[in-house]
XYZ file of N, CA and C in Angstrom:
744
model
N 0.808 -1.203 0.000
C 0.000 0.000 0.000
C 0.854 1.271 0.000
N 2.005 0.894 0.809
C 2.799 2.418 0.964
C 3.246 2.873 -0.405
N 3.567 2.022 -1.078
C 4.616 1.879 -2.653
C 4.311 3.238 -3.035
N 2.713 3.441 -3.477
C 2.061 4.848 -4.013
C 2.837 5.833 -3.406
N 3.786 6.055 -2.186
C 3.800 7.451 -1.910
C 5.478 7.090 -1.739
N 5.357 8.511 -1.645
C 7.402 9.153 -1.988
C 7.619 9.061 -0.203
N 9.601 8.728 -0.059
C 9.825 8.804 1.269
C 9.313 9.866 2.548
N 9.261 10.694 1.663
C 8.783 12.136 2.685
C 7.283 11.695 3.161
N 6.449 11.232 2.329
C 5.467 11.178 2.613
C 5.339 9.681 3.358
N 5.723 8.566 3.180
C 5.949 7.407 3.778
C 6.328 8.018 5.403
N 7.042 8.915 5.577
C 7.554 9.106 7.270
C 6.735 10.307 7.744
N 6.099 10.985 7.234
C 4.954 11.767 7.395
C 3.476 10.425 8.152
N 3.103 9.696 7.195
C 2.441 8.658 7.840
C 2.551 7.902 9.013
N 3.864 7.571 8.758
C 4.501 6.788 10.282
C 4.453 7.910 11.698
N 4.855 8.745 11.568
C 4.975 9.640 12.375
C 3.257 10.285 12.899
N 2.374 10.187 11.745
C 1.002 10.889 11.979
C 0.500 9.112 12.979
N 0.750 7.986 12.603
C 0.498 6.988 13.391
C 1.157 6.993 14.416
N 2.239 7.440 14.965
C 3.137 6.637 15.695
C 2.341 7.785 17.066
N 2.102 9.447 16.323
C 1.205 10.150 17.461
C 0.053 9.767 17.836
N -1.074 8.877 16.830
C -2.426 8.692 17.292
C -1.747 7.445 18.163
N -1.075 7.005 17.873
C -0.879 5.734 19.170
C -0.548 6.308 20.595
N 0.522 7.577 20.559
C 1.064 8.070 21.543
C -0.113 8.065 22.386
N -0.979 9.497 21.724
C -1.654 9.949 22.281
C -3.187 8.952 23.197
N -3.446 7.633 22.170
C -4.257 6.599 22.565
C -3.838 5.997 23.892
N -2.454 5.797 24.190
C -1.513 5.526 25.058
C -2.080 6.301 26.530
N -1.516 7.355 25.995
C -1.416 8.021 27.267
C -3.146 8.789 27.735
N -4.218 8.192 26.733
C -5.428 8.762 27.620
C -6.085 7.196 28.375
N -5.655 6.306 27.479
C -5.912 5.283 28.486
C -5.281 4.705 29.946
N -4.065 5.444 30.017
C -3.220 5.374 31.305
C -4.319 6.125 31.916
N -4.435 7.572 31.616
C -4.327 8.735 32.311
C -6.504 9.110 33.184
N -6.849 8.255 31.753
C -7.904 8.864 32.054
C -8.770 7.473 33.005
N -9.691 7.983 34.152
C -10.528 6.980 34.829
C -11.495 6.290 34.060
N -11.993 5.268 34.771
C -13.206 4.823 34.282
C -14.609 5.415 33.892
N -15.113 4.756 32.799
C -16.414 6.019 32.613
C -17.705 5.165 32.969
N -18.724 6.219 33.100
C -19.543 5.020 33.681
C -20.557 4.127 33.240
N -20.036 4.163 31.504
C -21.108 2.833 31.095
C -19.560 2.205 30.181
N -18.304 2.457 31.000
C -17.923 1.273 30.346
C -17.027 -0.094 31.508
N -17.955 0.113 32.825
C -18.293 -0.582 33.824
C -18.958 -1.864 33.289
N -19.595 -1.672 32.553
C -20.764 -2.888 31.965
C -20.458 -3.587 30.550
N -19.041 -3.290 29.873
C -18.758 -3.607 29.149
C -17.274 -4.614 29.525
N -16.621 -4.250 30.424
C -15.005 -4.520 30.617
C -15.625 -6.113 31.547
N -14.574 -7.443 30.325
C -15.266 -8.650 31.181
C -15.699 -9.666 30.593
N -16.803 -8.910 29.481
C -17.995 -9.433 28.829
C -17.639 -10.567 28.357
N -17.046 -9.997 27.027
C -16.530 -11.387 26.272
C -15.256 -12.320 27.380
N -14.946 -11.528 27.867
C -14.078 -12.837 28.909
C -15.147 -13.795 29.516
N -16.372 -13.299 30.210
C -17.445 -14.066 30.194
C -18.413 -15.354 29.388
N -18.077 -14.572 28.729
C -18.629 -16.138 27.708
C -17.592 -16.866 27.108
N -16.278 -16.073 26.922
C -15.421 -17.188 26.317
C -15.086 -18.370 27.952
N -15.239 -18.140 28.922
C -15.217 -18.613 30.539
C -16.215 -19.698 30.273
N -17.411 -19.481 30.233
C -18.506 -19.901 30.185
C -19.472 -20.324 29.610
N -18.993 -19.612 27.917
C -20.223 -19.978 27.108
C -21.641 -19.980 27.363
N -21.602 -18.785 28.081
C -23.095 -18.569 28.343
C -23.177 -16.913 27.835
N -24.597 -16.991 26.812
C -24.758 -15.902 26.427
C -25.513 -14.985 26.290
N -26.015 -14.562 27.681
C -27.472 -14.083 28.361
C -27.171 -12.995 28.895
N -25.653 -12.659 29.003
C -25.334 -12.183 30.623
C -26.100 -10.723 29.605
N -26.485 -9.829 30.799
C -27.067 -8.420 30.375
C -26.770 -7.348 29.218
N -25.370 -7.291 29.500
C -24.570 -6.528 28.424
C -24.813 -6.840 26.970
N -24.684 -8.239 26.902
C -24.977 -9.034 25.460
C -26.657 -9.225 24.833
N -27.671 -8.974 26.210
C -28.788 -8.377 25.697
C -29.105 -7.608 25.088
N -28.230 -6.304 25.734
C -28.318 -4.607 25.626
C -27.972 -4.369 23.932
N -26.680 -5.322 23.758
C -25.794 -4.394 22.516
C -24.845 -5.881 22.125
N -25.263 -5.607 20.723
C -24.316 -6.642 20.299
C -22.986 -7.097 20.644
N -22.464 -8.200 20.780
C -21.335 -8.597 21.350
C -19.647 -8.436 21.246
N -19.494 -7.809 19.372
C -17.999 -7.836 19.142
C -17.346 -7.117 19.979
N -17.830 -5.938 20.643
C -17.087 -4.907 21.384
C -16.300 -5.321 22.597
N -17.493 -6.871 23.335
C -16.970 -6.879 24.456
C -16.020 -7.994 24.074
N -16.513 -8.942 22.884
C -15.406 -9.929 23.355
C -13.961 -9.161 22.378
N -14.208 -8.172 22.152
C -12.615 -7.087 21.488
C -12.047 -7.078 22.753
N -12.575 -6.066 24.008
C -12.335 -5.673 24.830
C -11.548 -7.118 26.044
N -11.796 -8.258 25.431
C -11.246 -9.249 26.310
C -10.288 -9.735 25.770
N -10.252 -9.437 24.731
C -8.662 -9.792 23.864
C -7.412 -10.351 24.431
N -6.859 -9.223 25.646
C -6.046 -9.530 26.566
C -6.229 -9.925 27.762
N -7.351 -9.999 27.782
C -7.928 -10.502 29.126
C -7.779 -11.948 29.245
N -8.283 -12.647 28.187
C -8.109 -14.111 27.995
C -7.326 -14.794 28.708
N -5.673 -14.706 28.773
C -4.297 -15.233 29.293
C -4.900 -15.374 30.653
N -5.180 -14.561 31.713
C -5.551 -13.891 32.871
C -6.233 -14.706 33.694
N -6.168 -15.617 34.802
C -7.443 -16.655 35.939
C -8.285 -15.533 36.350
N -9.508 -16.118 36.164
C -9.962 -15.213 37.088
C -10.934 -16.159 37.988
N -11.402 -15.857 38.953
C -11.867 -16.678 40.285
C -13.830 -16.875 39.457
N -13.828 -18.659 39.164
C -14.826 -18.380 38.445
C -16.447 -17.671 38.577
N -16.554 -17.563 40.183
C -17.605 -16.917 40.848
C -18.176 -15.559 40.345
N -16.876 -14.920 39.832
C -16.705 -13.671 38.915
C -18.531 -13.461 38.114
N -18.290 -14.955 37.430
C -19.362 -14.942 36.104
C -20.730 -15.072 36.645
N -20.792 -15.269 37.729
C -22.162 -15.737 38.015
C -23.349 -14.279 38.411
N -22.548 -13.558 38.373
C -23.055 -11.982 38.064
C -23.804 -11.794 36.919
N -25.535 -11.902 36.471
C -25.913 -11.508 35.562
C -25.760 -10.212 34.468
N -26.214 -9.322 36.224
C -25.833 -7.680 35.586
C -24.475 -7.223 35.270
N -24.353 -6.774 34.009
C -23.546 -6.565 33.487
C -22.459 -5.312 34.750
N -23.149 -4.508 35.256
C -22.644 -3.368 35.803
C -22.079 -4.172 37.244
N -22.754 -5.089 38.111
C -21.900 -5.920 39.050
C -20.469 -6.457 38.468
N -20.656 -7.724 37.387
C -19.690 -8.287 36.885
C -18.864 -7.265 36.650
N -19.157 -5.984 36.274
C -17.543 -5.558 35.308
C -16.953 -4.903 36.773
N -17.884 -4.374 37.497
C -17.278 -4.442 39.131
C -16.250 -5.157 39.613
N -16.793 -6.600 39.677
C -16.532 -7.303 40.231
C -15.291 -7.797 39.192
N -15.001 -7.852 37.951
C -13.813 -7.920 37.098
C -12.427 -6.797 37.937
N -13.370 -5.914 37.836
C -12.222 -4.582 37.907
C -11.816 -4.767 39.431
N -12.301 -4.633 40.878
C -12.236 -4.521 41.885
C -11.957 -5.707 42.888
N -12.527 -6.354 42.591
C -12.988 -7.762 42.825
C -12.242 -9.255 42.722
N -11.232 -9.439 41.839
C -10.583 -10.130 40.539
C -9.202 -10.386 41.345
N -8.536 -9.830 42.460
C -7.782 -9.574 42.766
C -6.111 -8.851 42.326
N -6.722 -8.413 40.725
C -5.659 -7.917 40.392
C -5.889 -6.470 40.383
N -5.171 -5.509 39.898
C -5.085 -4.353 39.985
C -5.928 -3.555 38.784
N -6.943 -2.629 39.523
C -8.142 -2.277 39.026
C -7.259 -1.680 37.186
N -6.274 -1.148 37.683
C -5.989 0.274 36.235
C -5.118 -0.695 35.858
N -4.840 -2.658 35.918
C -4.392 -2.848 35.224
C -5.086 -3.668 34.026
N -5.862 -4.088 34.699
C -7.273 -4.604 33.891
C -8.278 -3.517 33.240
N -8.423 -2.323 33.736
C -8.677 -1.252 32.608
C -7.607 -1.027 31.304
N -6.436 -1.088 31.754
C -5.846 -0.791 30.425
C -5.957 -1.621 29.627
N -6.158 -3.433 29.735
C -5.830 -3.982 29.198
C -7.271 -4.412 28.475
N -8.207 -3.297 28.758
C -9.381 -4.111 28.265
C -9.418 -2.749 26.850
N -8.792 -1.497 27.718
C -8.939 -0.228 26.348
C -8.161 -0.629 25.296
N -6.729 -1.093 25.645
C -5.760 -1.552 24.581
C -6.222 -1.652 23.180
N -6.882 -2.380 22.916
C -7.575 -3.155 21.760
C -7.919 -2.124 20.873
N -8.977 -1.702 21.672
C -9.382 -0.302 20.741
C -8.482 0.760 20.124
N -6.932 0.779 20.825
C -5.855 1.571 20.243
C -5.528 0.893 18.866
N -5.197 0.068 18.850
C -5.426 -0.625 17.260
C -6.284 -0.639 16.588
N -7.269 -0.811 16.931
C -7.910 -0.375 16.191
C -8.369 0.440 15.467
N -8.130 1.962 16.221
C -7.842 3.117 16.222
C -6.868 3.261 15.099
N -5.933 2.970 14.885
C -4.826 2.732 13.891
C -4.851 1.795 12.616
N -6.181 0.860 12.729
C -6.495 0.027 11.323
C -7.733 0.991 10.544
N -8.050 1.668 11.854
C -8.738 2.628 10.499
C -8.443 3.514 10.303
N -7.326 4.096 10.642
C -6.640 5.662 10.442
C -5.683 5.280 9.100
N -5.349 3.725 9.053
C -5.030 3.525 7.303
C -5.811 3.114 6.389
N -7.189 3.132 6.709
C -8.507 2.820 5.609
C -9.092 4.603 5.290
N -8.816 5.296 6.112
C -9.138 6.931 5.853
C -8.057 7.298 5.634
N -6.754 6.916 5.202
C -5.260 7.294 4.412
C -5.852 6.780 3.321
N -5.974 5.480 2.966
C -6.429 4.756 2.026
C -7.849 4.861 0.965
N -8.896 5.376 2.104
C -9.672 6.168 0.371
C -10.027 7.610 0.273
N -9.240 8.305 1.414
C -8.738 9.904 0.764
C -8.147 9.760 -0.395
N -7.125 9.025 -0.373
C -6.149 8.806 -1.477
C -6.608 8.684 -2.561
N -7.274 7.527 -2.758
C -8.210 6.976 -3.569
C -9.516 8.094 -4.394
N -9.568 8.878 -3.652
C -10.653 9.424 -3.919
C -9.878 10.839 -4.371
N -8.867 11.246 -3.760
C -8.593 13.047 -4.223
C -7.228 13.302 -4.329
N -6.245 11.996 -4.089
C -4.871 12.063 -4.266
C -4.521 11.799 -3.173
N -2.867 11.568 -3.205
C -1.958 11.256 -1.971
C -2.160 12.440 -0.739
N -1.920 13.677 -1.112
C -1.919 14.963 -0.113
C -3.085 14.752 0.281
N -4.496 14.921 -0.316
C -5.347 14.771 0.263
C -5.385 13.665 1.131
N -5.360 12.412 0.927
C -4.913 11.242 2.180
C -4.249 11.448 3.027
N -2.981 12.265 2.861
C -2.010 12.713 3.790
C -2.945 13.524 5.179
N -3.878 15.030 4.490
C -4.354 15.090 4.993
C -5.603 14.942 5.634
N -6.390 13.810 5.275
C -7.302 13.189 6.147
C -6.393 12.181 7.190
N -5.327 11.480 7.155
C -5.113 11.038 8.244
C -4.549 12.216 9.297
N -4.139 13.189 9.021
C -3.720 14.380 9.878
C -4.550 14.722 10.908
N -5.817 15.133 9.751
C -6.963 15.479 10.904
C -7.535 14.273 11.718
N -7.738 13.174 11.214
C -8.027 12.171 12.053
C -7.043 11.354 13.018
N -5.827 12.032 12.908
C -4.977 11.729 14.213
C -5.055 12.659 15.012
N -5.732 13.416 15.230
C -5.739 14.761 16.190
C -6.919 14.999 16.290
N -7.795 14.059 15.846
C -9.830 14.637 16.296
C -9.921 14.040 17.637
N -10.306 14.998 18.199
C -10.336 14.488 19.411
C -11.490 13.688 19.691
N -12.307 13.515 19.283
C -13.580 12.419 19.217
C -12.995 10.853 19.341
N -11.683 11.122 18.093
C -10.999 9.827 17.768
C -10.484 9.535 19.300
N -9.675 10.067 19.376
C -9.053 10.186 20.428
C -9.680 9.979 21.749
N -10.304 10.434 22.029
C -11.531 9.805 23.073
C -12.058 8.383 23.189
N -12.542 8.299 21.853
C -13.322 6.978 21.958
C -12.634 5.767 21.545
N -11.685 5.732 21.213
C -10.669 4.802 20.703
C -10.191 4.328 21.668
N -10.278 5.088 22.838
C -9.406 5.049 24.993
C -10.323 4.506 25.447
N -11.678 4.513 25.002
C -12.533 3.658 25.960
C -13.317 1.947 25.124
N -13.439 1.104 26.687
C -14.031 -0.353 26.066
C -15.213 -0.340 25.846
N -15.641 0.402 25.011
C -17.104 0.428 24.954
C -17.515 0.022 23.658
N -18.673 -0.053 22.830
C -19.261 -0.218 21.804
C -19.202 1.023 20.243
N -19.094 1.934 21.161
C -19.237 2.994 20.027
C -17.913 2.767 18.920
N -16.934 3.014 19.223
C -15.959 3.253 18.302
C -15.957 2.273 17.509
N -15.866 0.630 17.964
C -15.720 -0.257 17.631
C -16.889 -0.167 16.150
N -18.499 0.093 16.469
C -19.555 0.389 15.801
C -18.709 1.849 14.479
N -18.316 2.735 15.211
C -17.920 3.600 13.578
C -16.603 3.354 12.914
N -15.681 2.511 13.333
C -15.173 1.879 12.305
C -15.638 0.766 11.668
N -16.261 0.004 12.198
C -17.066 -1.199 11.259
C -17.457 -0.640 10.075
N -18.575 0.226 10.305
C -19.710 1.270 9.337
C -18.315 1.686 8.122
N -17.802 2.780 8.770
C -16.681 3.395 8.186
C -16.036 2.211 6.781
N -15.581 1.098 7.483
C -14.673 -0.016 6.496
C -16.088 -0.636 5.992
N -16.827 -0.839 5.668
C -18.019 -1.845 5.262
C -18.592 -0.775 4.213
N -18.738 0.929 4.373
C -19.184 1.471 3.837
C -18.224 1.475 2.108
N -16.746 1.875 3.090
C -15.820 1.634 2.198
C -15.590 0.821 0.955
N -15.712 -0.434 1.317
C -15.464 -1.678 0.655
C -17.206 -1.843 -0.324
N -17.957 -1.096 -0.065
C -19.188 -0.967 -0.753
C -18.785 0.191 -1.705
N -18.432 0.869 -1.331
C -18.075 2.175 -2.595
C -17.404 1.255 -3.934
N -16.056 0.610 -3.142
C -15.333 -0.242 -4.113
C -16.039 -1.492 -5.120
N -16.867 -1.731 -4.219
C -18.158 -2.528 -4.779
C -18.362 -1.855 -6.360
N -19.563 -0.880 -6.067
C -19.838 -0.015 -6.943
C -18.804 0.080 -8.012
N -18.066 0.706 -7.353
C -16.774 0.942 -8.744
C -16.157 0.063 -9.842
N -15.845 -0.840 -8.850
C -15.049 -2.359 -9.435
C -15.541 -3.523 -9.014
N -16.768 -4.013 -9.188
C -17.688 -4.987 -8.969
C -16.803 -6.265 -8.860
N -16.115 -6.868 -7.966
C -15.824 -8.361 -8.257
C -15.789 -9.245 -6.586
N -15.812 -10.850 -6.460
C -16.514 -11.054 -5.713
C -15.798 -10.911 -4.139
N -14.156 -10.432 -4.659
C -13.471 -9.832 -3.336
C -14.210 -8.438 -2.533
N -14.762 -7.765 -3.516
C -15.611 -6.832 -2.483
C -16.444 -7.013 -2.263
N -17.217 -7.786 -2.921
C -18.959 -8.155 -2.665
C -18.816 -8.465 -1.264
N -17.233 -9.665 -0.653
C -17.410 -10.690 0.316
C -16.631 -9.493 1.623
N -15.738 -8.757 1.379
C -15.141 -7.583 1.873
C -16.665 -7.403 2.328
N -17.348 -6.533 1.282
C -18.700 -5.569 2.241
C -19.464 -6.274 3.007
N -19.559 -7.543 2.115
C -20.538 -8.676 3.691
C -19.620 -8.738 4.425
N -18.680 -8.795 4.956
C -17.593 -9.106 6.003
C -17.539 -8.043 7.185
N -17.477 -6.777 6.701
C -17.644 -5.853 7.544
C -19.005 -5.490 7.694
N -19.580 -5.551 6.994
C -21.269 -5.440 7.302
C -21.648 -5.838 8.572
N -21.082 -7.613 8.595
C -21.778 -8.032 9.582
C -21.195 -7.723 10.799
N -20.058 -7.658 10.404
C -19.246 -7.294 11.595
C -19.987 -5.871 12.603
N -19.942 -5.163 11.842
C -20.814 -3.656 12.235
C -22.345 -4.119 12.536
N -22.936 -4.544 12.189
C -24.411 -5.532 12.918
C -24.109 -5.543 14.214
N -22.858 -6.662 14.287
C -22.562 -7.285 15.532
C -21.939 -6.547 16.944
N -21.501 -5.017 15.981
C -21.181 -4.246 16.999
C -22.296 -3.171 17.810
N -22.908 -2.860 16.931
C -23.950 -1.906 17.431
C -25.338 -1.968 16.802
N -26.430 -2.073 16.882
C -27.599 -1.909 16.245
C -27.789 -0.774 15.520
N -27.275 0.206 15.633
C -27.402 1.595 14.864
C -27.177 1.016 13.059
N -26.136 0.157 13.479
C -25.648 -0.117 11.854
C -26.550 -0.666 10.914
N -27.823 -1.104 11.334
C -29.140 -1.535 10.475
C -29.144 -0.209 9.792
N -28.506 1.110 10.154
C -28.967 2.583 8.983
C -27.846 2.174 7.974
N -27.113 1.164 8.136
C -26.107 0.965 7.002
C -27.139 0.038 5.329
N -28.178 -0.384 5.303
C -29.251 -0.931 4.841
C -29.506 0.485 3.784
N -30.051 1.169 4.279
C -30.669 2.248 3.559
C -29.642 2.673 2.766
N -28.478 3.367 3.819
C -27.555 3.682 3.068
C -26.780 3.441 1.881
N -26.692 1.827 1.984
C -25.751 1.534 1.118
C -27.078 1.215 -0.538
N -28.493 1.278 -0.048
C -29.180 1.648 -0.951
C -29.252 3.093 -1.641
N -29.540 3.927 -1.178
C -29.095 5.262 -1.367
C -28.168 5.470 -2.575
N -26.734 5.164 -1.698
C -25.496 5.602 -2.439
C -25.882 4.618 -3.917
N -25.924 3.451 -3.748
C -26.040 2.649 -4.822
C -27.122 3.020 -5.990
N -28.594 3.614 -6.164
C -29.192 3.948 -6.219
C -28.676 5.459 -7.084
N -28.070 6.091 -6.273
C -27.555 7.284 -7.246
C -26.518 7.253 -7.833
N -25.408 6.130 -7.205
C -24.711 5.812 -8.329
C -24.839 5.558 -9.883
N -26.559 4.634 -9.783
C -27.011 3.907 -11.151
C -27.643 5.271 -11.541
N -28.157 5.939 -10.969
C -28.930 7.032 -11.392
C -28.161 8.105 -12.143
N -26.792 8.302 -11.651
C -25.781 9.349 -12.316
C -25.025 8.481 -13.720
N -25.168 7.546 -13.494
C -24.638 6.433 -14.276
C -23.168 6.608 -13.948
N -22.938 6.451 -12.499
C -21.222 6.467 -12.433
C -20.735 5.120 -12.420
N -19.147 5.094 -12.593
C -19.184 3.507 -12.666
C -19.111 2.517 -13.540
N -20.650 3.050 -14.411
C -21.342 1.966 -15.582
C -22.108 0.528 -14.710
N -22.456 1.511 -13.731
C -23.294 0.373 -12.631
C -24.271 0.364 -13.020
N -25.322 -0.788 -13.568
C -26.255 -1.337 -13.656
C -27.340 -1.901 -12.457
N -28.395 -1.186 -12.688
C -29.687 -1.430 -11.797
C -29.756 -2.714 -11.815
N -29.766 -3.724 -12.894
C -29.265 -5.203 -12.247
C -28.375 -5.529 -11.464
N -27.126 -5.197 -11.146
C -25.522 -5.410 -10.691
C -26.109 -5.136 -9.062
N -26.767 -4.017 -9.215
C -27.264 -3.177 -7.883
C -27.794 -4.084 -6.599
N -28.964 -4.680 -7.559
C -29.956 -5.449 -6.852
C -29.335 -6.661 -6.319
N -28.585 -7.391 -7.141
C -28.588 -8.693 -7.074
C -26.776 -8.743 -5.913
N -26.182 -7.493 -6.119
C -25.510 -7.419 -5.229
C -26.100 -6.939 -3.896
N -26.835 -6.517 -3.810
C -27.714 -6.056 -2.381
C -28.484 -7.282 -1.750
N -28.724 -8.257 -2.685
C -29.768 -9.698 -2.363
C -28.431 -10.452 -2.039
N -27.456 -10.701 -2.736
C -26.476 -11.240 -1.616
C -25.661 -10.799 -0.930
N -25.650 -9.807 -0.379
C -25.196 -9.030 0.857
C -26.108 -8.962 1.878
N -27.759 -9.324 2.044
C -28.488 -9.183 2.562
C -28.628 -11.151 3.003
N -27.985 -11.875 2.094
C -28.229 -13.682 2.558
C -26.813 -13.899 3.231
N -25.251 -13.294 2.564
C -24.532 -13.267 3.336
C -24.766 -12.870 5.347
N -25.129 -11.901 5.240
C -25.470 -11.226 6.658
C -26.574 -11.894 7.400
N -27.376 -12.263 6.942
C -28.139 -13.474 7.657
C -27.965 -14.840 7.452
N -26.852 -15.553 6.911
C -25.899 -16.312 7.368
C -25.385 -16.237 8.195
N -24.439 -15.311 8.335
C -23.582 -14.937 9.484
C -24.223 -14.192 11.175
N -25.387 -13.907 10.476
C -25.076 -13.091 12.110
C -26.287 -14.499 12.325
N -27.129 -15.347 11.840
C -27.687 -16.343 12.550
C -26.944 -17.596 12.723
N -25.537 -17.449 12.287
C -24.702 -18.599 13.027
C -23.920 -17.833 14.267
């Protein structure tokens, strides 16, 4: 991917990453717990423990976030009594306080995750700035999105949201590419993140309309050379993909 750009600009990138990490770093040291992501830190350590998949949290809001957030948690004993906490807001208590290890070390290790993540999509918004308006322009969309502080915020905490707008973000993506260059690596790309974004937040059912919409005026402007057949029949299997997947 780097090949496209000249050395100056290759260490311009590294350097615009190497700060959104800094900075991801040091708000997850720095900053306390918030208070709905008490009910998230645990989760998926919970069912990967237990295989039980009732507990509250996983009622509330789809599951990828929490079992992201257990990533590093996994390695870790924890005293199995832990799980028998329905409510989500006891258990992540009882994870953090409870667990006998050290509360801010099991917070960091549950935000961690999301710092990478933070950084796999800060090269998918390098990647279709680029695409879309040139290298500088990519250059500067990752600029501003290493320094939005929104990013920056929510990327530090184990919660659902961020996890939910990069899904959207890469799924939307890989649907544009759809459109453009129809073949069955993106078709399976956009179901891939599709579902993924399902699985993170319910909001992402507005990804449905949307990706009708865009598609829709694509055929309508005739950009592309996308065909109102191509349209449909890629939307009918992106719609059997995703209920494959999210009913297994």
């Amino acid at each position: 991917m780097l090949k496209k750009y000249s050395r100056l600009q290759i260490f311009i990138i590294i350097l615009l990453l190497i700060s959104l990490l800094a900075q991801g770093l040091v708000g997850i040291i720095s900053n306390s717990i918030t208070w709905d992501e008490r009910c998230y830190v645990g989760g998926g350590k919970a069912v990967f423990s237990t295989g039980y998949m009732r507990y509250m949290s996983l009622l509330d809001h789809p599951p990828l976030s929490s079992y992201i957030n257990s990533i590093f948690l996994l390695p870790i004993k924890f005293d199995s009594g832990i799980w028998n906490y329905n409510e989500c807001w006891d258990m992540g208590y009882a994870v953090l306080f409870n667990s006998g290890y050290n509360a801010d070390t099991i917070l960091f290790l549950s935000r961690l995750p999301f710092i990478f993540l933070s950084i796999i999509l800060a090269i998918y918004v390098l990647n279709w700035a680029t695409e879309l308006y040139g290298k500088k322009s990519g250059l500067l969309a990752l600029f501003f999105y290493s320094f939005n502080p929104s990013v920056i915020a929510y990327s530090g905490l184990a919660t659902s949201d961020f996890t939910a707008s990069a899904m959207i973000f890469i799924a939307t993506y890989y649907f544009w590419k759809l459109i453009k260059r129809p073949s069955s690596k993106n078709l399976i790309l956009t179901g891939f993140f599709f579902s993924l974004a399902l699985l993170s937040k319910t909001t992402a059912i507005l990804l449905i309309p949307l990706f009708i919409i865009i598609g829709s005026t694509a055929v309508y402007k005739k950009e592309y050379n996308l065909k109102l057949k191509t349209l449909i029949k890629n939307l009918i299997v992106e719609g059997i993909l995703n209920g494959t997947t999210d009913t297994a």
